[in-house]
Coordinates of C-alpha atoms in Angstrom, one line a residue:
M1 CA -104.5 44.1 39.7
A2 CA -104.1 42.1 36.5
P3 CA -101.5 43.5 34.1
H4 CA -102.9 45.3 31.0
P5 CA -102.8 43.1 27.9
P6 CA -100.3 44.2 25.2
P7 CA -101.7 46.2 22.3
R8 CA -102.6 44.3 19.2
E9 CA -99.6 43.3 17.1
L10 CA -99.8 40.3 14.7
T11 CA -103.2 40.5 13.0
W12 CA -104.9 39.1 10.0
R13 CA -105.7 42.5 8.5
G14 CA -102.0 43.5 9.0
M15 CA -100.8 40.4 7.1
V16 CA -103.2 41.2 4.3
I17 CA -102.0 44.8 4.1
G18 CA -98.4 43.6 4.2
A19 CA -99.0 41.2 1.4
L20 CA -100.6 43.9 -0.8
I21 CA -97.7 46.3 -0.2
T22 CA -95.4 43.4 -1.1
V23 CA -96.7 43.3 -4.7
V24 CA -95.6 46.9 -5.4
F25 CA -92.2 46.8 -3.6
T26 CA -91.1 43.4 -5.0
A27 CA -92.1 44.2 -8.6
S28 CA -90.4 47.6 -8.4
N29 CA -87.2 46.2 -6.9
V30 CA -86.9 43.4 -9.4
Y31 CA -87.4 45.8 -12.3
L32 CA -84.9 48.4 -10.9
G33 CA -82.4 45.7 -10.1
L34 CA -82.4 44.3 -13.7
R35 CA -82.5 47.8 -15.3
I36 CA -79.8 49.6 -13.4
G37 CA -78.5 47.1 -10.8
L38 CA -79.9 49.0 -7.7
T39 CA -82.9 48.5 -5.5
V40 CA -84.7 50.9 -3.1
A41 CA -84.9 50.2 0.7
T42 CA -88.4 49.1 1.6
S43 CA -88.6 49.3 5.5
I44 CA -89.3 53.0 5.7
P45 CA -91.8 53.3 2.8
A46 CA -93.6 50.2 4.2
A47 CA -93.8 51.9 7.6
V48 CA -95.3 55.0 6.1
I49 CA -97.8 53.2 3.9
S50 CA -98.9 50.8 6.7
M51 CA -99.4 53.7 9.1
A52 CA -101.7 55.4 6.6
A53 CA -103.6 52.2 5.8
L54 CA -104.2 51.3 9.4
R55 CA -105.2 54.9 10.3
L56 CA -107.8 54.8 7.5
L57 CA -109.2 51.5 8.8
G58 CA -109.1 52.6 12.4
G59 CA -107.9 51.0 15.6
G60 CA -104.3 50.5 14.5
T61 CA -101.4 50.5 17.0
I62 CA -97.7 51.2 16.7
L63 CA -96.9 47.5 17.2
E64 CA -99.4 46.5 14.4
N65 CA -97.8 49.1 12.1
N66 CA -94.4 47.7 12.9
L67 CA -95.5 44.2 12.0
V68 CA -96.9 45.3 8.7
Q69 CA -93.7 47.1 7.7
T70 CA -91.6 44.1 8.9
Q71 CA -93.5 41.7 6.6
A72 CA -93.5 44.1 3.6
S73 CA -89.9 45.1 3.9
A74 CA -88.8 41.4 4.1
A75 CA -90.7 40.7 0.9
G76 CA -89.3 43.7 -0.9
T77 CA -85.8 42.8 0.1
L78 CA -86.2 39.3 -1.2
A79 CA -86.2 40.8 -4.7
C80 CA -82.4 40.7 -4.4
V81 CA -82.5 37.3 -6.0
F82 CA -82.5 39.2 -9.3
A83 CA -78.7 39.0 -8.9
S84 CA -78.5 35.3 -9.6
L85 CA -81.7 33.8 -11.2
P86 CA -81.4 35.6 -14.6
A87 CA -77.9 34.3 -14.9
L88 CA -79.5 30.8 -15.4
V89 CA -81.2 32.1 -18.5
M90 CA -78.1 33.9 -19.7
A91 CA -76.1 30.6 -19.2
G92 CA -78.7 28.7 -21.2
A93 CA -79.8 26.5 -18.3
W94 CA -83.4 27.9 -18.4
R95 CA -85.6 29.3 -21.1
H96 CA -87.9 30.9 -18.6
F97 CA -88.3 31.0 -14.8
P98 CA -90.1 27.9 -13.6
Y99 CA -92.6 28.9 -10.9
L100 CA -92.0 26.1 -8.4
Q101 CA -88.2 26.0 -8.6
T102 CA -87.9 29.8 -8.4
A103 CA -90.5 30.6 -5.7
V104 CA -89.9 27.7 -3.3
L105 CA -86.1 28.1 -3.3
T106 CA -86.4 31.9 -2.9
A107 CA -88.8 31.5 0.0
A108 CA -86.8 28.8 1.7
G109 CA -83.5 30.7 1.3
G110 CA -85.1 33.9 2.8
M111 CA -86.4 31.9 5.7
T112 CA -82.9 30.6 6.6
G113 CA -81.9 34.3 6.7
V114 CA -84.7 34.9 9.2
L115 CA -83.6 32.0 11.4
F116 CA -80.0 33.2 11.3
T117 CA -81.0 36.6 12.5
I118 CA -82.6 35.3 15.7
P119 CA -79.4 34.7 17.6
L120 CA -77.8 37.7 15.9
R121 CA -80.6 39.9 17.3
R122 CA -79.4 39.3 20.8
V123 CA -75.8 40.1 20.0
M124 CA -75.9 43.0 17.5
L125 CA -78.8 45.1 18.6
A126 CA -77.2 45.9 21.9
D127 CA -73.8 46.8 20.3
P128 CA -73.3 50.6 20.6
A129 CA -70.9 50.5 17.6
L130 CA -73.8 49.7 15.3
P131 CA -76.3 52.6 14.9
F132 CA -78.7 50.7 12.5
P133 CA -79.6 54.1 10.9
E134 CA -82.7 52.9 8.9
G135 CA -84.0 50.9 11.9
V136 CA -83.8 54.0 14.1
A137 CA -85.4 56.1 11.4
A138 CA -88.3 53.7 11.0
A139 CA -88.8 53.7 14.8
E140 CA -89.0 57.5 14.8
I141 CA -91.6 57.5 12.1
L142 CA -93.7 54.9 13.9
R143 CA -93.4 56.9 17.2
A144 CA -94.3 60.2 15.5
G145 CA -97.3 58.6 13.9
A146 CA -98.5 57.1 17.1
N147 CA -97.9 60.2 19.3
R148 CA -100.1 62.9 17.7
E149 CA -99.3 65.3 20.5
N150 CA -95.6 65.4 19.7
T151 CA -96.1 68.0 17.0
G152 CA -92.4 69.1 17.0
S153 CA -91.1 65.7 16.0
I154 CA -93.9 65.2 13.4
R155 CA -93.1 68.7 11.9
A156 CA -89.4 67.9 11.7
L157 CA -90.1 64.6 10.0
L158 CA -92.5 66.2 7.5
H159 CA -90.1 69.0 6.8
G160 CA -87.2 66.6 6.0
G161 CA -89.5 64.3 4.1
G162 CA -91.0 67.0 2.0
L163 CA -87.6 68.5 1.0
A164 CA -86.2 65.1 0.2
A165 CA -89.2 64.2 -1.9
L166 CA -89.0 67.5 -3.8
L167 CA -85.3 67.1 -4.6
T168 CA -85.6 63.4 -5.5
F169 CA -88.5 64.1 -7.8
A170 CA -86.6 67.0 -9.5
S171 CA -83.5 64.9 -10.0
A172 CA -84.6 61.3 -10.6
G173 CA -88.1 62.2 -12.0
L174 CA -87.9 65.5 -13.9
R175 CA -84.1 65.2 -14.4
V176 CA -83.7 69.0 -14.0
L177 CA -81.3 68.5 -11.1
G178 CA -78.2 66.3 -11.3
D179 CA -77.9 63.4 -8.9
G180 CA -74.2 64.0 -8.4
I181 CA -71.1 65.7 -9.6
S182 CA -67.6 64.4 -10.4
A183 CA -64.3 66.2 -11.1
T184 CA -61.5 64.3 -12.8
A185 CA -57.8 65.3 -13.2
T186 CA -55.6 63.4 -15.5
W187 CA -51.8 62.8 -15.5
G188 CA -50.7 60.7 -18.5
L189 CA -52.7 57.5 -18.4
S190 CA -53.8 58.1 -14.7
A191 CA -57.0 59.8 -13.6
F192 CA -57.7 61.2 -10.1
R193 CA -61.4 61.6 -9.3
L194 CA -63.5 63.3 -6.6
S195 CA -67.2 62.5 -6.6
L196 CA -70.2 63.6 -4.5
G197 CA -73.7 62.4 -4.7
F198 CA -76.7 64.6 -4.0
S199 CA -78.9 62.0 -2.3
P200 CA -80.9 63.3 0.7
A201 CA -81.4 59.8 2.0
L202 CA -77.6 59.1 2.1
L203 CA -77.1 62.5 3.8
G204 CA -79.6 61.4 6.5
A205 CA -78.1 57.9 6.8
G206 CA -74.7 59.4 7.2
Y207 CA -75.9 61.5 10.1
L208 CA -77.2 58.4 11.8
V209 CA -74.1 56.3 10.9
G210 CA -71.8 58.7 12.8
L211 CA -68.3 60.0 12.3
P212 CA -66.1 56.9 12.7
G213 CA -67.9 54.9 10.0
G214 CA -68.1 58.0 7.7
I215 CA -64.4 58.7 8.0
A216 CA -63.5 55.1 7.3
M217 CA -65.6 55.1 4.1
V218 CA -63.9 58.3 2.9
A219 CA -60.5 56.7 3.6
G220 CA -61.5 53.7 1.5
A221 CA -62.8 55.9 -1.4
V222 CA -59.8 58.2 -1.3
L223 CA -57.2 55.3 -1.2
T224 CA -59.0 53.7 -4.2
W225 CA -59.4 56.7 -6.5
E226 CA -56.4 58.8 -5.6
V227 CA -53.9 56.0 -5.1
A228 CA -54.8 52.5 -6.2
I229 CA -56.5 53.3 -9.5
P230 CA -53.9 55.8 -10.7
V231 CA -51.1 53.3 -10.0
M232 CA -53.0 50.5 -11.7
A233 CA -53.5 52.7 -14.8
Q234 CA -49.8 52.7 -15.3
I235 CA -49.6 48.9 -15.1
V236 CA -52.8 47.6 -16.8
P237 CA -52.9 47.5 -20.6
H238 CA -54.7 50.6 -21.9
P239 CA -57.4 50.0 -24.5
A240 CA -56.7 52.0 -27.7
G241 CA -58.6 55.2 -28.0
M242 CA -60.1 55.2 -24.4
E243 CA -59.8 58.4 -22.4
A244 CA -58.1 58.3 -19.0
G245 CA -61.3 59.0 -17.1
D246 CA -63.2 56.2 -18.8
F247 CA -60.1 53.9 -18.2
A248 CA -60.2 54.7 -14.5
T249 CA -63.9 53.8 -14.3
L250 CA -63.1 50.5 -16.1
I251 CA -60.3 49.7 -13.7
W252 CA -62.6 50.4 -10.7
K253 CA -65.4 48.2 -12.1
D254 CA -63.2 45.2 -13.2
K255 CA -60.3 45.3 -10.7
A256 CA -60.3 47.9 -7.8
R257 CA -63.8 46.9 -6.7
F258 CA -62.6 43.4 -6.1
I259 CA -60.1 44.8 -3.6
G260 CA -63.0 46.0 -1.7
A261 CA -64.7 42.6 -1.9
G262 CA -61.6 40.9 -0.6
L263 CA -61.3 43.4 2.2
I264 CA -65.0 43.0 3.1
G265 CA -64.5 39.2 3.2
V266 CA -61.6 39.3 5.6
A267 CA -63.3 42.0 7.7
A268 CA -66.5 40.0 7.8
I269 CA -64.6 36.9 9.0
W270 CA -62.9 39.0 11.7
T271 CA -66.3 40.4 12.7
V272 CA -67.7 36.9 13.1
L273 CA -64.7 35.7 15.1
R274 CA -64.9 38.7 17.4
M275 CA -68.6 38.0 18.0
G276 CA -67.9 34.3 18.2
R277 CA -68.3 33.7 22.0
P278 CA -71.5 35.8 22.5
L279 CA -72.9 34.4 19.3
L280 CA -72.4 30.8 20.4
Y281 CA -73.8 31.7 23.8
S282 CA -76.9 33.2 22.1
V283 CA -77.4 30.2 19.9
R284 CA -77.1 27.8 22.9
A285 CA -79.5 29.9 25.0
L286 CA -81.9 30.1 22.1
L287 CA -82.1 26.4 21.5
A288 CA -82.3 25.4 25.2
R289 CA -85.6 25.1 27.0
P290 CA -85.8 28.0 29.6
A291 CA -86.7 27.3 33.1
A292 CA -90.1 28.4 34.2
H293 CA -88.7 31.0 36.6
L294 CA -86.4 32.4 34.0
R295 CA -89.0 33.2 31.3
P296 CA -87.8 36.3 29.4
E297 CA -89.8 39.5 29.1
R298 CA -92.3 39.8 26.3
T299 CA -89.9 42.2 24.5
E300 CA -87.1 39.6 24.6
T301 CA -89.1 36.5 23.7
D302 CA -88.0 34.8 20.4
L303 CA -89.6 31.9 18.6
S304 CA -89.6 28.8 20.8
P305 CA -86.7 26.3 20.4
R306 CA -89.1 23.7 19.1
A307 CA -90.5 26.1 16.5
I308 CA -86.9 27.1 15.4
R309 CA -85.8 23.5 15.1
T310 CA -89.0 22.5 13.2
V311 CA -88.8 25.4 10.7
A312 CA -85.1 24.9 10.2
A313 CA -85.5 21.2 9.5
L314 CA -88.4 21.8 7.1
V315 CA -86.5 24.6 5.3
M316 CA -83.4 22.5 4.8
V317 CA -85.5 19.6 3.5
V318 CA -87.2 22.0 1.0
I319 CA -83.9 23.5 -0.1
G320 CA -82.4 20.0 -0.6
G321 CA -85.5 18.9 -2.5
M322 CA -85.2 21.9 -4.8
F323 CA -81.5 21.3 -5.4
Y324 CA -82.1 17.7 -6.3
L325 CA -85.1 18.5 -8.5
F326 CA -82.8 21.0 -10.4
A327 CA -79.9 18.5 -10.7
A328 CA -81.9 15.3 -11.4
G329 CA -83.1 16.6 -14.8
R330 CA -79.5 17.3 -15.9
V331 CA -77.2 14.6 -14.6
A332 CA -77.3 11.0 -13.2
P333 CA -78.7 10.4 -9.7
L334 CA -75.3 10.0 -8.0
P335 CA -73.9 13.3 -9.3
A336 CA -77.3 15.0 -8.5
L337 CA -77.1 13.7 -4.9
A338 CA -73.5 14.8 -4.5
A339 CA -74.4 18.3 -5.8
T340 CA -77.4 18.5 -3.5
L341 CA -75.3 17.6 -0.4
A342 CA -72.5 20.0 -1.3
G343 CA -75.0 22.8 -1.8
L344 CA -76.8 22.0 1.5
A345 CA -73.5 21.9 3.3
W346 CA -72.5 25.3 2.0
C347 CA -75.9 26.8 3.0
A348 CA -75.9 25.2 6.5
V349 CA -72.2 25.8 7.4
L350 CA -71.6 29.3 6.0
G351 CA -75.1 30.7 6.3
L352 CA -74.7 32.0 9.8
P353 CA -71.3 33.7 9.3
M354 CA -72.6 35.3 6.0
A355 CA -75.8 36.5 7.8
A356 CA -73.6 37.9 10.6
A357 CA -71.4 39.8 8.1
C358 CA -74.5 41.2 6.3
G359 CA -76.2 42.2 9.5
Y360 CA -73.0 43.9 10.8
M361 CA -72.7 45.9 7.6
A362 CA -76.4 46.9 7.7
G363 CA -75.9 48.0 11.3
L364 CA -72.8 50.0 10.4
V365 CA -74.0 51.9 7.3
G366 CA -77.7 50.9 6.8
S367 CA -79.3 48.4 4.5
S368 CA -79.5 50.8 1.5
S369 CA -75.7 51.4 1.5
S370 CA -74.7 47.9 2.6
P371 CA -72.7 46.2 -0.2
I372 CA -74.8 43.1 -0.4
S373 CA -73.5 42.4 -3.9
G374 CA -70.0 42.2 -2.5
V375 CA -71.0 39.4 -0.2
T376 CA -72.8 37.7 -3.1
I377 CA -69.6 37.9 -5.1
L378 CA -67.7 36.1 -2.3
A379 CA -70.5 33.5 -2.0
A380 CA -70.3 32.9 -5.8
I381 CA -66.5 32.5 -5.6
G382 CA -66.8 30.1 -2.6
L383 CA -69.5 28.0 -4.2
S384 CA -67.6 27.7 -7.4
C385 CA -64.4 26.7 -5.7
L386 CA -66.3 24.1 -3.8
F387 CA -67.7 22.6 -6.9
V388 CA -64.3 22.7 -8.7
L389 CA -63.1 20.5 -5.9
V390 CA -66.1 18.2 -6.2
R391 CA -65.6 18.0 -10.0
A392 CA -62.0 17.0 -9.4
T393 CA -63.3 13.7 -7.9
G394 CA -64.6 12.7 -11.4
L395 CA -68.1 13.9 -11.0
F396 CA -69.6 16.3 -13.6
A397 CA -67.0 15.2 -16.1
G398 CA -66.7 16.7 -19.6
A399 CA -68.2 19.9 -21.1
Q400 CA -71.7 18.9 -20.1
G401 CA -70.7 18.3 -16.5
Q402 CA -68.9 21.6 -16.4
H403 CA -72.0 23.4 -17.8
F404 CA -74.1 21.7 -15.2
A405 CA -71.8 22.7 -12.3
I406 CA -71.9 26.3 -13.4
A407 CA -75.7 26.3 -13.6
F408 CA -76.0 24.5 -10.2
C409 CA -73.7 27.1 -8.5
L410 CA -75.9 29.9 -9.9
Y411 CA -79.1 28.1 -8.7
A412 CA -77.6 27.4 -5.2
L413 CA -76.4 31.0 -5.1
T414 CA -80.1 32.1 -5.2
A415 CA -80.7 30.5 -1.7
V416 CA -77.5 32.1 -0.4
T417 CA -78.4 35.5 -1.8
A418 CA -81.9 35.4 -0.4
S419 CA -80.6 34.4 3.1
A420 CA -77.9 37.2 3.1
A421 CA -80.4 39.8 1.8
I422 CA -83.0 39.0 4.4
A423 CA -80.3 39.1 7.2
N424 CA -79.1 42.4 5.8
D425 CA -82.6 44.0 6.1
N426 CA -84.2 42.1 8.9
L427 CA -81.9 43.3 11.7
Q428 CA -83.0 46.8 10.8
D429 CA -86.6 45.7 11.3
L430 CA -85.7 44.0 14.6
K431 CA -83.9 47.1 15.8
T432 CA -87.1 49.1 15.0
G433 CA -89.1 46.5 17.0
R434 CA -86.8 46.8 20.0
L435 CA -87.1 50.6 20.0
V436 CA -90.9 50.6 19.8
G437 CA -91.4 47.7 22.3
A438 CA -92.4 44.9 19.8
T439 CA -92.5 41.2 20.6
P440 CA -89.5 39.6 18.8
W441 CA -91.2 36.2 18.1
K442 CA -94.1 38.0 16.4
Q443 CA -91.7 40.0 14.3
E444 CA -89.9 36.8 13.3
A445 CA -93.2 35.2 12.4
A446 CA -94.0 38.2 10.2
L447 CA -90.6 38.0 8.6
L448 CA -91.2 34.3 7.7
I449 CA -94.6 35.3 6.2
G450 CA -92.9 38.1 4.2
C451 CA -90.5 35.6 2.7
V452 CA -93.4 33.5 1.4
S453 CA -95.5 36.4 0.1
G454 CA -92.5 38.0 -1.6
A455 CA -91.4 34.7 -3.2
M456 CA -94.8 34.2 -4.7
I457 CA -94.5 37.4 -6.7
I458 CA -91.0 37.1 -8.0
P459 CA -91.3 34.3 -10.7
P460 CA -94.2 36.0 -12.7
V461 CA -92.4 39.4 -12.5
L462 CA -89.2 37.9 -13.8
N463 CA -91.0 36.1 -16.6
V464 CA -93.0 39.2 -17.7
L465 CA -89.8 41.3 -17.7
Y466 CA -87.8 38.7 -19.6
Q467 CA -90.6 38.1 -22.2
T468 CA -91.2 41.8 -22.6
Y469 CA -87.7 43.2 -22.7
G470 CA -85.2 40.4 -22.6
F471 CA -81.7 40.7 -21.1
V472 CA -78.6 42.1 -22.8
G473 CA -77.1 39.3 -24.9
T474 CA -80.1 37.0 -24.2
M475 CA -83.4 37.6 -26.0
P476 CA -86.5 35.3 -25.7
R477 CA -87.5 35.7 -29.3
A478 CA -85.9 36.6 -32.5
G479 CA -86.6 40.1 -33.9
M480 CA -87.0 41.8 -30.5
D481 CA -85.6 45.4 -30.1
A482 CA -82.2 44.8 -28.4
T483 CA -81.9 48.4 -27.4
Q484 CA -84.8 47.9 -24.9
A485 CA -83.2 44.9 -23.3
L486 CA -82.6 45.0 -19.5
A487 CA -78.9 45.4 -18.7
A488 CA -79.0 42.9 -15.7
P489 CA -75.5 43.8 -14.6
Q490 CA -75.4 41.7 -11.4
P491 CA -76.5 38.4 -13.1
A492 CA -74.0 39.0 -15.9
L493 CA -71.3 39.5 -13.2
M494 CA -72.2 36.4 -11.3
L495 CA -72.1 34.4 -14.5
M496 CA -68.7 35.8 -15.4
I497 CA -67.3 35.0 -12.0
T498 CA -68.7 31.5 -11.8
S499 CA -67.7 30.5 -15.4
G500 CA -64.3 32.3 -14.9
I501 CA -63.4 30.0 -12.0
F502 CA -64.3 26.8 -13.8
L503 CA -62.5 28.0 -16.9
H504 CA -59.5 29.3 -14.8
Q505 CA -59.9 32.9 -16.1
L506 CA -60.6 34.8 -12.8
D507 CA -58.0 37.3 -11.7
W508 CA -57.3 36.5 -8.0
S509 CA -54.7 39.2 -7.5
M510 CA -57.2 41.9 -6.5
L511 CA -59.1 39.7 -4.0
L512 CA -55.8 38.7 -2.4
L513 CA -54.7 42.3 -2.3
G514 CA -57.9 43.3 -0.5
A515 CA -57.5 40.4 1.9
G516 CA -54.0 41.6 2.8
A517 CA -55.2 45.1 3.2
G518 CA -57.9 43.9 5.5
C519 CA -55.4 42.2 7.8
V520 CA -53.4 45.4 8.1
L521 CA -56.5 47.5 8.8
I522 CA -57.7 45.0 11.4
G523 CA -54.4 45.5 13.2
L524 CA -54.6 49.3 12.9
D525 CA -58.2 49.4 14.2
T526 CA -57.3 47.2 17.1
A527 CA -54.4 49.4 18.0
L528 CA -56.5 52.6 17.8
R529 CA -59.2 51.1 20.0
R530 CA -56.7 50.0 22.7
A531 CA -55.0 53.3 22.7
G532 CA -58.3 55.1 23.1
R533 CA -57.7 57.2 19.9
G534 CA -60.9 56.3 18.1
A535 CA -61.5 53.6 15.5
L536 CA -61.1 52.8 11.8
P537 CA -63.7 50.0 11.1
P538 CA -62.1 47.8 8.4
L539 CA -65.5 46.8 7.1
A540 CA -66.4 50.4 6.5
V541 CA -63.1 51.0 4.7
G542 CA -64.0 48.0 2.4
I543 CA -67.4 49.4 1.8
G544 CA -65.8 52.7 0.8
I545 CA -63.7 50.9 -1.7
Y546 CA -66.5 48.7 -3.1
L547 CA -69.2 51.4 -3.4
P548 CA -69.1 54.2 -6.0
M549 CA -67.2 57.2 -4.5
G550 CA -70.2 59.5 -4.7
I551 CA -72.1 57.3 -2.2
S552 CA -69.3 57.1 0.3
M553 CA -68.7 60.8 0.1
T554 CA -72.3 61.7 0.7
L555 CA -72.6 59.4 3.7
A556 CA -69.4 61.0 5.1
T557 CA -70.9 64.4 4.5
G558 CA -73.9 63.6 6.7
A559 CA -71.6 62.1 9.4
I560 CA -69.4 65.2 9.4
L561 CA -72.3 67.6 9.5
G562 CA -73.8 65.7 12.4
H563 CA -70.5 65.9 14.3
V564 CA -70.1 69.6 13.7
V565 CA -73.6 70.4 14.8
T566 CA -73.2 68.3 17.9
R567 CA -70.0 70.2 18.8
L568 CA -71.7 73.5 18.2
N569 CA -74.6 72.4 20.5
R570 CA -72.0 71.5 23.1
G571 CA -72.6 67.8 22.8
A572 CA -76.4 68.0 23.5
P573 CA -78.3 65.0 22.2
G574 CA -79.9 65.7 18.9
H575 CA -83.4 64.2 18.8
R576 CA -84.5 66.8 16.3
G577 CA -81.5 65.8 14.1
T578 CA -82.6 62.2 14.2
M579 CA -86.1 63.2 13.1
L580 CA -84.8 65.4 10.3
A581 CA -82.5 62.7 9.1
S582 CA -85.3 60.1 9.2
G583 CA -87.5 62.5 7.2
L584 CA -84.7 62.8 4.5
I585 CA -84.6 59.0 4.2
V586 CA -88.4 58.7 4.2
G587 CA -88.9 61.3 1.5
E588 CA -86.4 59.9 -1.0
S589 CA -87.5 56.3 -0.3
L590 CA -91.2 57.0 -1.0
T591 CA -90.4 59.0 -4.1
G592 CA -88.1 56.4 -5.3
V593 CA -90.7 53.7 -5.0
V594 CA -93.3 55.9 -6.9
L595 CA -90.8 56.6 -9.7
A596 CA -89.8 53.0 -9.9
C597 CA -93.4 52.0 -10.4
L598 CA -93.8 54.7 -13.2
S599 CA -90.6 53.4 -14.8
A600 CA -91.8 49.8 -14.8
L601 CA -95.2 50.7 -16.2
S602 CA -93.8 52.9 -18.9
G603 CA -90.8 50.8 -19.8
R604 CA -88.6 53.9 -19.7
D605 CA -85.9 54.9 -17.3
A606 CA -87.2 58.5 -16.9
P607 CA -90.8 58.9 -18.3
L608 CA -91.2 62.3 -16.6
S609 CA -87.9 63.8 -17.8
L610 CA -88.0 67.5 -18.8
L611 CA -84.4 67.7 -19.8
P612 CA -84.0 68.9 -23.4
P613 CA -82.3 66.3 -25.6
G614 CA -79.4 68.6 -26.6
M615 CA -78.6 69.9 -23.1
G616 CA -75.4 68.6 -21.5
A617 CA -74.9 67.3 -18.0
M618 CA -73.1 70.4 -16.6
V619 CA -76.2 72.7 -16.0
P620 CA -78.2 70.0 -14.1
Q621 CA -75.1 69.0 -12.1
L622 CA -74.4 72.6 -11.0
A623 CA -78.1 73.1 -10.2
G624 CA -78.1 69.9 -8.2
L625 CA -74.9 71.0 -6.3
A626 CA -76.6 74.3 -5.4
A627 CA -79.7 72.5 -4.2
F628 CA -77.7 69.9 -2.2
G629 CA -75.6 72.7 -0.6
A630 CA -78.8 74.5 0.4
L631 CA -80.2 71.3 1.9
C632 CA -77.0 70.8 3.9
L633 CA -77.2 74.3 5.2
W634 CA -80.8 73.9 6.1
F635 CA -80.1 70.6 7.8
C636 CA -77.5 72.2 10.1
R637 CA -79.5 75.4 10.7
A638 CA -82.6 73.4 11.7
Q639 CA -80.6 71.6 14.4
Y640 CA -78.5 74.4 15.7
R641 CA -79.5 75.8 19.1
P642 CA -77.8 79.1 20.1
H643 CA -76.3 78.9 23.6
G644 CA -78.8 79.8 26.2
R645 CA -81.9 78.6 24.2

């Protein structure tokens, strides 16, 4: 009997639906990124929307749903290039965002991220230490939608999603509930802080992350806010008139966070080295032509070696062409060629290790909580240092050459950022695909399509936002209202780091301190694992230092609640808990996308706010704490099964 053909997966209608979803997610994420420096995760909202659209059209399958969300989430993730492109306008290199130079480089950079994730898929998705929380959540959503008879799972998903949506709308939309609470104690110039966020999605992600990662992030947050920042407050010059609490926040933003970036860098290098042998084996097996009798199963079939080599060659030629096009209009042909080759070498040599680091972080704590900006900071530092060395040869001489080198680093950083962001998100999508039985090569093709469709949207969105609002310190026209300008915090930071290296103004002490702490933590983690006494993932500790304390504490809360419920249930597997946690992530993600669209259309941060102008923050914070506490109690009670039941 002939085997049954696999269900439909990569279809034309799916690609069209994915492209339409792309417009909303990409525009929303670019606006949010420039307004507040944050984006919303797109995998899970894309899964829900595609499921509804295909059900309306009829004949949809779980694999077709998965391909639509894969394409749409890749495109939405590509919006992370907002972290570098606006810096070119701030630096005076551009007066607007040229469509060709912006879209083509963004698409090509994202496609390198897809290619890098192909060998990583074989290594990381089978690693039991990487829970890939959002990938698991998306798979549960797709399964629940496909299996209409599994009413218990669907009910748990809807309950979690409904509560999360309600709380998110009340806090981020109506502003009647606070989104977190913080307590600060001062001693002289030092401030000690404890913060907790009220995000349902982070609570659910923490449950999926597990206890070791949650505890490691708490350790990083506590060491930062209760030890490092109070000590630095006694050493760093104190601005006149600034309160101790504000001074502590300034220290974290300008100094302590770079400790986390240095630690993340060392931990990422260690992670890549530890995966070195299986990663090289995976690359070798991927590029070799398999024997006819060793053909892999459908669910383990990647793009063919010929396709990978062809796409990789085309992408690198395109990136090189964009680099040279950018440089040729600013310097002579020889310096332009040197800059192009240096930028290409950076992308080719360090692209895979950076993708591996981003993928590992996404697997450890999820794409939403992964500190992709920390990796971007390290990339900006590395690129700038490389071009400082190139400039020492006599190329790019004078003030004009220095200005070009800064601009070129920012432009090349766009390709690196796109690659890292795609790797950070795509492994979640590939994890979802593995759990639902998808064909990897079709997912990889959908990811490549998503990079192209997302890149086509980004330049006009950037131009509209810049011409409408402007950026803080950089306005397109005289007489515009500067109070409405987009803050663009990440581009400003990238410009500060890049120019600081060329002008010898960057403080290296915090990065080196983080690197040293990373070496110590790697030794401690190795000793704990060998002794069988648990683990303390150094990368998770670095994430705890780098991210705001409220995020780390909320993730840890979810991890601890999951551990407690599992113990109360005598270690029984918690499928219901996974569905509830997935629902929490879904509800907040969907509501966040809707609110982001409303904010972009209205030009205001909170167009639905009901908070009276004169009311302080204490009442909403206490109300938010009570609501979050009730959510935690419900989350535990919904999973608890008394003995004998």
